[in-house]
Short mmCIF file of C-alpha atoms in Angstrom, two decimals:
data_model
loop_
_atom_site.label_atom_id
_atom_site.label_comp_id
_atom_site.label_asym_id
_atom_site.label_seq_id
_atom_site.Cartn_x
_atom_site.Cartn_y
_atom_site.Cartn_z
CA MET K 279 195.92 -9.35 87.74
CA ALA K 280 193.21 -7.35 89.51
CA ALA K 281 194.32 -4.55 91.82
CA PRO K 282 194.20 -5.53 95.52
CA TYR K 283 191.81 -3.95 98.00
CA GLU K 284 193.84 -1.91 100.47
CA LEU K 285 192.33 -0.56 103.67
CA ILE K 286 194.26 2.27 105.30
CA TYR K 287 193.37 2.86 108.92
CA TYR K 288 194.75 3.05 112.44
CA THR K 289 194.72 0.22 114.96
CA GLY K 290 193.72 -0.21 118.62
CA VAL K 291 189.93 0.00 118.24
CA PRO K 292 187.43 -1.19 115.60
CA GLY K 293 186.87 2.45 114.62
CA ARG K 294 185.11 3.75 111.56
CA ALA K 295 186.91 1.28 109.31
CA GLU K 296 185.15 -1.64 110.98
CA HIS K 297 182.15 -1.26 108.68
CA ILE K 298 184.45 -1.75 105.71
CA ARG K 299 186.18 -4.78 107.27
CA LEU K 300 182.82 -6.40 107.94
CA ALA K 301 181.76 -6.00 104.30
CA LEU K 302 185.04 -7.47 103.02
CA GLU K 303 184.87 -10.34 105.53
CA GLU K 304 181.21 -11.11 104.76
CA ALA K 305 182.07 -11.37 101.05
CA GLY K 306 185.23 -13.42 101.72
CA ALA K 307 187.25 -10.85 99.75
CA ALA K 308 191.04 -10.63 100.02
CA TYR K 309 192.37 -7.31 101.33
CA THR K 310 195.32 -5.75 103.05
CA ASP K 311 194.81 -3.70 106.22
CA THR K 312 197.39 -1.28 107.61
CA GLY K 313 195.62 -1.76 110.96
CA SER K 314 197.11 -5.24 111.28
CA LEU K 315 200.72 -4.24 110.60
CA GLY K 316 201.85 -4.12 114.23
CA SER K 317 201.99 -1.57 117.05
CA PHE K 318 200.01 1.65 117.09
CA ASP K 319 203.10 3.65 116.13
CA GLN K 320 204.04 1.30 113.31
CA VAL K 321 200.53 1.54 111.94
CA ARG K 322 200.45 5.32 112.25
CA LYS K 323 203.69 5.53 110.31
CA ALA K 324 202.31 3.23 107.63
CA VAL K 325 199.11 5.28 107.29
CA THR K 326 201.09 8.53 107.03
CA LYS K 327 203.71 7.12 104.68
CA TYR K 328 201.03 5.65 102.46
CA LEU K 329 199.48 9.02 102.02
CA THR K 330 202.55 11.20 101.60
CA GLU K 331 204.16 8.88 99.07
CA ARG K 332 201.42 8.71 96.50
CA LYS K 333 202.50 7.77 93.01
CA PRO K 334 202.00 10.39 90.27
CA GLU K 335 199.08 8.42 88.77
CA GLU K 336 197.36 8.44 92.17
CA GLU K 337 197.56 12.21 92.52
CA GLU K 338 194.33 12.91 90.73
CA ASN K 339 192.60 12.02 93.99
CA PRO K 340 191.81 15.02 96.21
CA PRO K 341 193.50 15.16 99.64
CA TYR K 342 191.74 13.25 102.41
CA PHE K 343 190.51 14.77 105.67
CA ALA K 344 190.77 11.68 107.89
CA PRO K 345 191.13 7.87 107.65
CA PRO K 346 189.71 5.41 106.79
CA MET K 347 191.01 5.55 103.26
CA PHE K 348 190.67 2.84 100.67
CA LYS K 349 192.96 2.21 97.73
CA HIS K 350 192.02 0.20 94.68
CA GLY K 351 194.41 0.65 91.81
CA ASP K 352 194.96 4.37 91.28
CA LEU K 353 191.77 5.33 93.07
CA ILE K 354 192.14 6.38 96.70
CA ILE K 355 188.95 7.43 98.45
CA SER K 356 187.96 8.39 101.97
CA GLN K 357 184.77 8.49 104.07
CA THR K 358 183.34 5.23 105.41
CA PRO K 359 179.94 5.37 103.65
CA ASN K 360 181.65 6.34 100.41
CA ILE K 361 184.02 3.38 100.58
CA LEU K 362 181.08 1.08 101.28
CA LEU K 363 179.23 2.59 98.33
CA TYR K 364 182.21 1.81 96.11
CA LEU K 365 182.65 -1.74 97.40
CA GLY K 366 178.98 -2.66 97.79
CA PRO K 367 178.21 -3.63 94.18
CA LYS K 368 181.63 -5.30 93.72
CA LEU K 369 181.01 -7.49 96.79
CA GLY K 370 177.39 -8.26 95.91
CA LEU K 371 176.18 -6.36 98.98
CA ALA K 372 174.23 -3.47 97.46
CA GLY K 373 170.98 -5.10 96.33
CA SER K 374 169.96 -5.88 92.78
CA ARG K 375 166.94 -3.74 91.85
CA GLU K 376 167.30 -0.42 90.06
CA GLY K 377 167.92 2.25 92.66
CA ASP K 378 169.00 -0.18 95.39
CA VAL K 379 172.46 1.38 95.72
CA TYR K 380 170.70 4.60 96.81
CA ARG K 381 168.32 2.78 99.15
CA VAL K 382 171.25 0.96 100.76
CA ASN K 383 173.36 4.13 100.98
CA ALA K 384 170.48 6.01 102.68
CA LEU K 385 170.14 3.24 105.28
CA ALA K 386 173.90 3.16 105.91
CA LEU K 387 174.09 6.96 106.27
CA THR K 388 171.13 6.94 108.66
CA ALA K 389 172.70 4.26 110.88
CA LEU K 390 176.07 6.04 110.90
CA ASP K 391 174.49 9.41 111.74
CA GLY K 392 172.28 8.13 114.51
CA LEU K 393 174.06 5.21 116.15
CA SER K 394 177.70 6.05 115.45
CA ASN K 395 178.18 9.85 115.29
CA GLU K 396 175.59 10.60 117.96
CA VAL K 397 176.96 7.91 120.29
CA HIS K 398 180.48 9.25 119.78
CA ASP K 399 179.34 12.76 120.63
CA SER K 400 177.81 11.52 123.89
CA HIS K 401 181.31 11.30 125.39
CA HIS K 402 182.64 14.39 123.59
CA PRO K 403 179.82 16.95 123.63
CA ILE K 404 182.02 20.03 124.01
CA ALA K 405 185.04 19.21 121.86
CA VAL K 406 186.48 16.17 120.14
CA ASP K 407 189.99 17.46 120.85
CA MET K 408 189.45 17.69 124.63
CA TYR K 409 189.74 14.84 127.12
CA TYR K 410 186.54 13.17 128.26
CA GLU K 411 187.49 14.04 131.84
CA ASP K 412 187.29 17.74 130.97
CA GLN K 413 183.70 17.40 129.72
CA LYS K 414 182.48 14.66 132.04
CA GLU K 415 179.46 16.48 133.46
CA GLU K 416 178.30 17.60 130.02
CA SER K 417 178.84 14.07 128.75
CA LYS K 418 176.61 12.67 131.49
CA ARG K 419 173.90 15.21 130.73
CA ARG K 420 174.09 14.58 127.01
CA SER K 421 174.01 10.81 127.46
CA GLN K 422 170.91 10.99 129.63
CA GLU K 423 169.11 13.20 127.11
CA TRP K 424 170.24 10.89 124.31
CA ILE K 425 168.96 7.77 126.04
CA LYS K 426 165.68 9.53 126.80
CA THR K 427 164.87 11.05 123.41
CA ARG K 428 167.17 9.81 120.64
CA LEU K 429 167.73 6.14 121.43
CA PRO K 430 163.97 5.30 121.29
CA LYS K 431 163.65 7.36 118.11
CA HIS K 432 166.48 5.45 116.43
CA LEU K 433 165.44 2.01 117.64
CA GLY K 434 161.84 2.78 116.64
CA TYR K 435 162.98 3.77 113.16
CA TRP K 436 164.96 0.56 112.68
CA GLU K 437 162.06 -1.52 113.97
CA ARG K 438 159.87 0.10 111.30
CA ALA K 439 162.55 -0.39 108.64
CA LEU K 440 162.91 -4.07 109.52
CA THR K 441 159.17 -4.69 109.38
CA SER K 442 158.41 -2.72 106.20
CA ASP K 443 159.39 -5.54 103.83
CA ASP K 444 158.30 -8.90 105.17
CA SER K 445 159.96 -10.98 102.45
CA GLY K 446 162.86 -11.68 104.82
CA PRO K 447 164.79 -10.64 107.93
CA TRP K 448 167.02 -7.98 106.36
CA LEU K 449 166.58 -4.27 105.72
CA LEU K 450 165.75 -4.98 102.08
CA GLY K 451 163.63 -8.00 102.99
CA SER K 452 165.19 -11.16 101.58
CA THR K 453 168.26 -9.36 100.23
CA PHE K 454 171.24 -9.02 102.58
CA THR K 455 173.23 -5.80 102.00
CA TYR K 456 176.05 -3.87 103.61
CA ALA K 457 173.41 -1.68 105.31
CA ASP K 458 172.67 -4.74 107.48
CA LEU K 459 176.36 -4.88 108.44
CA VAL K 460 176.45 -1.17 109.26
CA LEU K 461 173.33 -1.46 111.42
CA PHE K 462 174.80 -4.54 113.14
CA HIS K 463 178.05 -2.82 114.08
CA CYS K 464 176.23 0.34 115.19
CA LEU K 465 173.99 -1.73 117.47
CA ASP K 466 176.96 -3.75 118.69
CA GLY K 467 178.85 -0.60 119.63
CA THR K 468 175.80 0.96 121.29
CA LEU K 469 175.36 -2.25 123.32
CA PHE K 470 178.96 -1.83 124.50
CA ALA K 471 178.56 1.86 125.34
CA PHE K 472 175.15 1.69 127.00
CA PRO K 473 174.59 -1.92 128.18
CA LYS K 474 171.96 -1.11 130.83
CA ALA K 475 170.02 1.29 128.62
CA MET K 476 170.04 -1.19 125.77
CA GLU K 477 168.99 -4.08 128.02
CA HIS K 478 166.09 -1.95 129.21
CA ALA K 479 165.16 -1.20 125.58
CA GLU K 480 165.34 -4.87 124.66
CA LYS K 481 163.14 -5.91 127.58
CA SER K 482 160.50 -3.37 126.57
CA GLY K 483 159.63 -5.69 123.69
CA LYS K 484 159.22 -2.72 121.34
CA TYR K 485 162.27 -3.43 119.24
CA ASN K 486 162.25 -7.21 118.87
CA HIS K 487 163.17 -7.13 115.17
CA VAL K 488 166.11 -4.84 115.89
CA PHE K 489 167.69 -7.07 118.52
CA LYS K 490 166.91 -10.17 116.47
CA HIS K 491 168.61 -8.53 113.48
CA TRP K 492 171.78 -8.01 115.54
CA GLU K 493 171.74 -11.73 116.42
CA ASN K 494 171.06 -12.76 112.83
CA VAL K 495 174.02 -10.81 111.42
CA LYS K 496 176.31 -12.01 114.22
CA ALA K 497 175.43 -15.61 113.30
CA ARG K 498 176.30 -15.37 109.62
CA PRO K 499 179.19 -17.82 109.11
CA ASN K 500 181.81 -15.39 107.77
CA ILE K 501 180.89 -12.73 110.31
CA ALA K 502 180.92 -15.20 113.22
CA ALA K 503 184.36 -16.47 112.15
CA TYR K 504 185.69 -12.93 111.83
CA LEU K 505 184.30 -11.81 115.20
CA ALA K 506 185.96 -14.82 116.86
CA SER K 507 189.33 -14.07 115.22
CA ASP K 508 192.03 -11.75 116.49
CA LYS K 509 191.36 -9.47 113.52
CA ARG K 510 188.31 -8.14 115.38
CA GLN K 511 189.63 -5.46 117.67
CA LYS K 512 188.18 -4.67 121.09
CA TYR K 513 186.22 -1.53 121.90
CA ASP K 514 188.25 0.86 124.01
CA TRP K 515 188.89 4.58 123.47
CA GLY K 516 187.22 4.88 120.07
CA ILE K 517 183.73 5.82 118.94
CA TYR K 518 182.08 3.42 121.39
CA ARG K 519 183.25 3.85 125.01
CA TYR K 520 181.84 2.51 128.23
CA TYR K 521 181.49 5.15 130.93
CA PRO K 522 179.25 3.77 133.71
CA ASP K 523 178.04 7.27 134.65
CA ASN K 524 176.58 7.72 131.19
CA ASP K 525 174.70 4.43 131.06
CA VAL K 526 171.37 5.09 132.72
CA VAL K 527 167.95 3.48 132.73
CA LEU K 528 165.10 5.94 132.40
CA GLU K 529 161.59 4.73 133.15
CA MET Z 256 157.49 11.80 79.49
CA ALA Z 257 160.31 11.73 82.02
CA ALA Z 258 159.35 11.61 85.70
CA PRO Z 259 159.63 14.98 87.43
CA TYR Z 260 162.17 15.72 90.14
CA GLU Z 261 160.32 16.22 93.41
CA LEU Z 262 162.02 17.66 96.48
CA ILE Z 263 160.22 16.99 99.76
CA TYR Z 264 161.32 19.26 102.59
CA TYR Z 265 160.11 21.77 105.15
CA THR Z 266 160.20 25.53 104.75
CA GLY Z 267 161.39 28.51 106.80
CA VAL Z 268 165.16 28.03 106.53
CA PRO Z 269 167.48 26.81 103.76
CA GLY Z 270 168.07 23.63 105.77
CA ARG Z 271 169.71 20.44 104.61
CA ALA Z 272 167.75 20.47 101.35
CA GLU Z 273 169.52 23.64 100.23
CA HIS Z 274 172.42 21.61 98.82
CA ILE Z 275 169.95 19.79 96.58
CA ARG Z 276 168.25 23.02 95.47
CA LEU Z 277 171.59 24.53 94.55
CA ALA Z 278 172.47 21.54 92.35
CA LEU Z 279 169.12 21.65 90.57
CA GLU Z 280 169.36 25.43 90.10
CA GLU Z 281 172.95 25.30 88.84
CA ALA Z 282 171.91 22.74 86.22
CA GLY Z 283 168.75 24.67 85.32
CA ALA Z 284 166.68 21.55 85.99
CA ALA Z 285 162.92 21.69 86.52
CA TYR Z 286 161.72 20.45 89.91
CA THR Z 287 158.89 20.75 92.37
CA ASP Z 288 159.60 21.70 95.98
CA THR Z 289 157.16 21.15 98.83
CA GLY Z 290 159.06 23.93 100.63
CA SER Z 291 157.53 26.53 98.33
CA LEU Z 292 153.90 25.44 98.81
CA GLY Z 293 152.95 28.05 101.41
CA SER Z 294 153.02 28.46 105.18
CA PHE Z 295 155.08 26.26 107.49
CA ASP Z 296 151.97 24.28 108.50
CA GLN Z 297 150.84 23.79 104.91
CA VAL Z 298 154.28 22.55 103.98
CA ARG Z 299 154.46 20.24 106.98
CA LYS Z 300 151.13 18.73 106.01
CA ALA Z 301 152.34 18.25 102.43
CA VAL Z 302 155.55 16.55 103.58
CA THR Z 303 153.63 14.22 105.90
CA LYS Z 304 150.86 13.49 103.41
CA TYR Z 305 153.37 12.78 100.69
CA LEU Z 306 154.99 10.15 102.82
CA THR Z 307 151.95 8.45 104.29
CA GLU Z 308 150.16 8.15 100.97
CA ARG Z 309 152.77 6.31 98.98
CA LYS Z 310 151.50 4.38 96.01
CA PRO Z 311 151.94 0.59 96.10
CA GLU Z 312 154.74 0.74 93.50
CA GLU Z 313 156.62 3.20 95.70
CA GLU Z 314 156.52 0.94 98.74
CA GLU Z 315 159.67 -0.93 97.90
CA ASN Z 316 161.53 2.05 99.34
CA PRO Z 317 162.50 1.64 103.00
CA PRO Z 318 160.99 4.12 105.49
CA TYR Z 319 162.84 7.44 105.84
CA PHE Z 320 164.27 8.80 109.08
CA ALA Z 321 164.05 12.53 108.30
CA PRO Z 322 163.59 14.91 105.34
CA PRO Z 323 164.92 15.89 102.86
CA MET Z 324 163.44 13.21 100.67
CA PHE Z 325 163.60 13.12 96.92
CA LYS Z 326 161.15 11.42 94.59
CA HIS Z 327 161.90 10.48 91.01
CA GLY Z 328 159.35 8.09 89.53
CA ASP Z 329 158.89 5.21 91.97
CA LEU Z 330 162.18 5.83 93.73
CA ILE Z 331 162.01 7.84 96.95
CA ILE Z 332 165.31 8.35 98.74
CA SER Z 333 166.49 10.29 101.76
CA GLN Z 334 169.78 11.70 103.09
CA THR Z 335 171.21 14.86 101.50
CA PRO Z 336 174.52 13.40 100.25
CA ASN Z 337 172.66 10.37 98.89
CA ILE Z 338 170.24 12.54 96.92
CA LEU Z 339 173.17 14.54 95.54
CA LEU Z 340 174.90 11.30 94.59
CA TYR Z 341 171.79 10.25 92.68
CA LEU Z 342 171.35 13.60 90.94
CA GLY Z 343 175.01 14.43 90.34
CA PRO Z 344 175.58 12.38 87.16
CA LYS Z 345 172.11 13.23 85.80
CA LEU Z 346 172.81 16.96 86.19
CA GLY Z 347 176.37 16.74 84.84
CA LEU Z 348 177.78 17.72 88.24
CA ALA Z 349 179.72 14.61 89.28
CA GLY Z 350 182.87 14.78 87.15
CA SER Z 351 183.69 12.66 84.14
CA ARG Z 352 186.70 10.47 84.97
CA GLU Z 353 186.32 6.92 86.23
CA GLY Z 354 185.91 7.08 89.99
CA ASP Z 355 184.91 10.75 90.06
CA VAL Z 356 181.51 10.02 91.62
CA TYR Z 357 183.38 8.63 94.65
CA ARG Z 358 185.83 11.53 94.75
CA VAL Z 359 182.94 14.02 94.62
CA ASN Z 360 180.92 12.10 97.22
CA ALA Z 361 183.92 12.03 99.61
CA LEU Z 362 184.32 15.81 99.28
CA ALA Z 363 180.61 16.41 99.83
CA LEU Z 364 180.52 14.13 102.90
CA THR Z 365 183.59 15.85 104.35
CA ALA Z 366 182.07 19.32 103.92
CA LEU Z 367 178.73 18.23 105.43
CA ASP Z 368 180.42 16.55 108.41
CA GLY Z 369 182.75 19.42 109.20
CA LEU Z 370 180.99 22.62 108.23
CA SER Z 371 177.34 21.62 108.56
CA ASN Z 372 176.93 18.96 111.28
CA GLU Z 373 179.66 20.38 113.52
CA VAL Z 374 178.35 23.94 113.14
CA HIS Z 375 174.84 22.75 113.97
CA ASP Z 376 176.10 20.98 117.08
CA SER Z 377 177.76 24.20 118.28
CA HIS Z 378 174.34 25.52 119.28
CA HIS Z 379 172.99 22.16 120.43
CA PRO Z 380 175.86 20.40 122.21
CA ILE Z 381 173.73 18.66 124.86
CA ALA Z 382 170.59 17.67 122.96
CA VAL Z 383 169.02 18.48 119.62
CA ASP Z 384 165.56 18.22 121.23
CA MET Z 385 166.31 20.83 123.90
CA TYR Z 386 166.07 24.60 123.46
CA TYR Z 387 169.29 26.51 122.83
CA GLU Z 388 168.52 28.59 125.93
CA ASP Z 389 168.78 25.45 128.07
CA GLN Z 390 172.28 24.68 126.82
CA LYS Z 391 173.56 28.20 126.29
CA GLU Z 392 176.70 27.96 128.44
CA GLU Z 393 177.71 24.65 126.90
CA SER Z 394 177.02 26.10 123.47
CA LYS Z 395 179.36 29.02 124.16
CA ARG Z 396 182.08 26.68 125.41
CA ARG Z 397 181.69 24.35 122.47
CA SER Z 398 181.72 27.22 119.95
CA GLN Z 399 184.93 28.64 121.39
CA GLU Z 400 186.64 25.26 121.25
CA TRP Z 401 185.34 24.75 117.73
CA ILE Z 402 186.62 28.12 116.51
CA LYS Z 403 189.98 27.41 118.17
CA THR Z 404 190.65 23.87 116.98
CA ARG Z 405 188.20 22.70 114.33
CA LEU Z 406 187.60 25.76 112.15
CA PRO Z 407 191.34 26.14 111.25
CA LYS Z 408 191.53 22.39 110.64
CA HIS Z 409 188.58 22.49 108.23
CA LEU Z 410 189.62 25.68 106.44
CA GLY Z 411 193.17 24.33 106.16
CA TYR Z 412 191.89 21.12 104.63
CA TRP Z 413 189.81 22.96 102.02
CA GLU Z 414 192.73 25.25 101.19
CA ARG Z 415 194.81 22.13 100.50
CA ALA Z 416 192.00 20.56 98.50
CA LEU Z 417 191.61 23.69 96.36
CA THR Z 418 195.34 23.91 95.62
CA SER Z 419 195.97 20.22 94.93
CA ASP Z 420 194.82 20.37 91.30
CA ASP Z 421 195.90 23.61 89.65
CA SER Z 422 194.05 23.02 86.35
CA GLY Z 423 191.25 25.31 87.56
CA PRO Z 424 189.51 26.95 90.53
CA TRP Z 425 187.25 24.06 91.54
CA LEU Z 426 187.76 21.10 93.85
CA LEU Z 427 188.37 18.85 90.85
CA GLY Z 428 190.48 21.50 89.10
CA SER Z 429 188.79 22.62 85.90
CA THR Z 430 185.68 20.47 86.49
CA PHE Z 431 182.84 22.06 88.45
CA THR Z 432 180.89 19.51 90.53
CA TYR Z 433 178.21 19.46 93.19
CA ALA Z 434 180.96 19.21 95.82
CA ASP Z 435 181.74 22.85 94.97
CA LEU Z 436 178.11 23.73 95.69
CA VAL Z 437 178.14 21.87 98.99
CA LEU Z 438 181.35 23.58 100.08
CA PHE Z 439 179.90 26.95 99.02
CA HIS Z 440 176.75 26.57 101.08
CA CYS Z 441 178.68 25.23 104.08
CA LEU Z 442 180.99 28.26 103.96
CA ASP Z 443 178.05 30.59 103.42
CA GLY Z 444 176.26 29.21 106.49
CA THR Z 445 179.42 29.32 108.61
CA LEU Z 446 179.89 32.96 107.56
CA PHE Z 447 176.36 33.62 108.84
CA ALA Z 448 176.89 31.77 112.12
CA PHE Z 449 180.37 33.05 112.94
CA PRO Z 450 180.91 36.33 111.03
CA LYS Z 451 183.68 37.68 113.27
CA ALA Z 452 185.56 34.40 113.50
CA MET Z 453 185.34 33.95 109.73
CA GLU Z 454 186.44 37.52 109.05
CA HIS Z 455 189.44 36.91 111.28
CA ALA Z 456 190.22 33.71 109.37
CA GLU Z 457 189.92 35.48 106.03
CA LYS Z 458 192.23 38.30 107.12
CA SER Z 459 194.88 35.79 108.19
CA GLY Z 460 195.55 35.19 104.50
CA LYS Z 461 195.91 31.45 105.11
CA TYR Z 462 192.74 30.45 103.33
CA ASN Z 463 192.67 32.70 100.27
CA HIS Z 464 191.57 29.93 97.91
CA VAL Z 465 188.72 28.99 100.22
CA PHE Z 466 187.22 32.47 100.41
CA LYS Z 467 187.82 33.02 96.70
CA HIS Z 468 186.03 29.73 95.99
CA TRP Z 469 182.97 30.98 97.91
CA GLU Z 470 182.97 34.13 95.74
CA ASN Z 471 183.45 32.15 92.53
CA VAL Z 472 180.48 29.87 93.19
CA LYS Z 473 178.30 32.80 94.27
CA ALA Z 474 179.05 34.52 90.94
CA ARG Z 475 178.00 31.63 88.71
CA PRO Z 476 175.04 32.96 86.69
CA ASN Z 477 172.41 30.41 87.71
CA ILE Z 478 173.52 30.49 91.35
CA ALA Z 479 173.58 34.30 91.46
CA ALA Z 480 170.06 34.43 89.97
CA TYR Z 481 168.79 31.85 92.45
CA LEU Z 482 170.37 33.56 95.46
CA ALA Z 483 168.72 36.85 94.42
CA SER Z 484 165.30 35.21 94.04
CA ASP Z 485 162.70 34.64 96.75
CA LYS Z 486 163.28 30.90 96.40
CA ARG Z 487 166.45 31.32 98.50
CA GLN Z 488 165.29 31.25 102.08
CA LYS Z 489 166.93 33.22 104.89
CA TYR Z 490 169.01 31.68 107.67
CA ASP Z 491 167.13 31.66 110.95
CA TRP Z 492 166.53 28.79 113.39
CA GLY Z 493 168.04 26.02 111.24
CA ILE Z 494 171.49 24.50 111.02
CA TYR Z 495 173.20 27.88 110.80
CA ARG Z 496 172.21 30.29 113.59
CA TYR Z 497 173.76 33.55 114.69
CA TYR Z 498 174.29 33.77 118.44
CA PRO Z 499 176.65 36.71 119.18
CA ASP Z 500 177.98 35.02 122.34
CA ASN Z 501 179.27 32.11 120.29
CA ASP Z 502 181.08 34.17 117.66
CA VAL Z 503 184.50 34.91 119.12
CA VAL Z 504 187.88 35.92 117.76
CA LEU Z 505 190.76 33.95 119.24
CA GLU Z 506 194.25 35.24 118.69
#
């Protein structure tokens, strides 16, 4: 019997693990998810217990810095893009040409850097361990600068990426990969965090392939079913947060 | 004849490409480096030209967002950890057990997140496109918070990682990998950026394996020879910058 896929992550927001859930859901793969075990405290206990009670044969894995973690047999690994890299070929979501795993990984890392980490830092520019309220002014300033200089740079890059291979609508042309899922969720979260700025970007007409890509991924049958289910958690206090003061339109 | 390894990056600081140089130097591999072509402007032209004049067979690679890039035959890939992932097994620097490439990649990503990206953001908390001088107060505040809460968290994690497998001094015990090189350069840069804070951390005695690891990597013959050569560029305006106001000792 094959080892099960086990996702180890907190609950309450989609969080960094969402990229991994989307890949598993797209492929229709069976998996367990500590995030669906119950209340926040129950889940936190499960995540902690899971990690402190490793079996001897699992101990060849280095310690982890932060969830998500992923367990498959004796292998336990951390870091979202690393887990996707591991799962990608197994789920048929990492392309098929020689070198595609590296092309897909580069795209995933670029999306996570630009439209996940940078968006997170917009509400925590001074310190991740401090409350937003204690860095509100800096957060506003950072968000405005981000919307002015970085958002167009990122959207422009993805527009170029989506038009560089005209064999199909995906980042690798006709081949759908997990990089498309990562880009989708990054755009989805940025739409939640900065709805006015993103609407303004959409209306500019400069990024038509980007917004169309978001719609195309959302409409894939397994993704649409997952997003409509109660497994899809709501945005709240996680990476993507909506603070009206930060969401500006710059002409 | 095997395709050459070609590193495509700017010059003037070690930068993100340094992790890739260290891996190639440790393995004694031959490679070309646009960074050593001449003046900053000459190098910039070479980087740009390289990318705009791709041969038809190279065009199946998606566009890149930012250097470093790495070319090997028709494959051109970006993103530092992705390039290391590609090179690691070829250079014998990615472990040998099943799953080691994912263990090594997780360690490299964790070091780059915590001791490269976070250190960079300490001098650019508001916007990467703005001058340091225009975000100096925020930079000071962010650095102090970082030294107080994040630096001990990161050093504590690496101390745990280095003591979890007692078969040898490296992150995977007796097996030296590129994750050791990434950690080394991240520590080296953090020592440059925050010399007083790091000296204080070292003297606490809590992170003896971490500081010893930095010394051990530095003493490896190929690394020592490289660091003493003029190929090793000096820290300056890059990721790791020394601003005395930011370097504080917190009791």
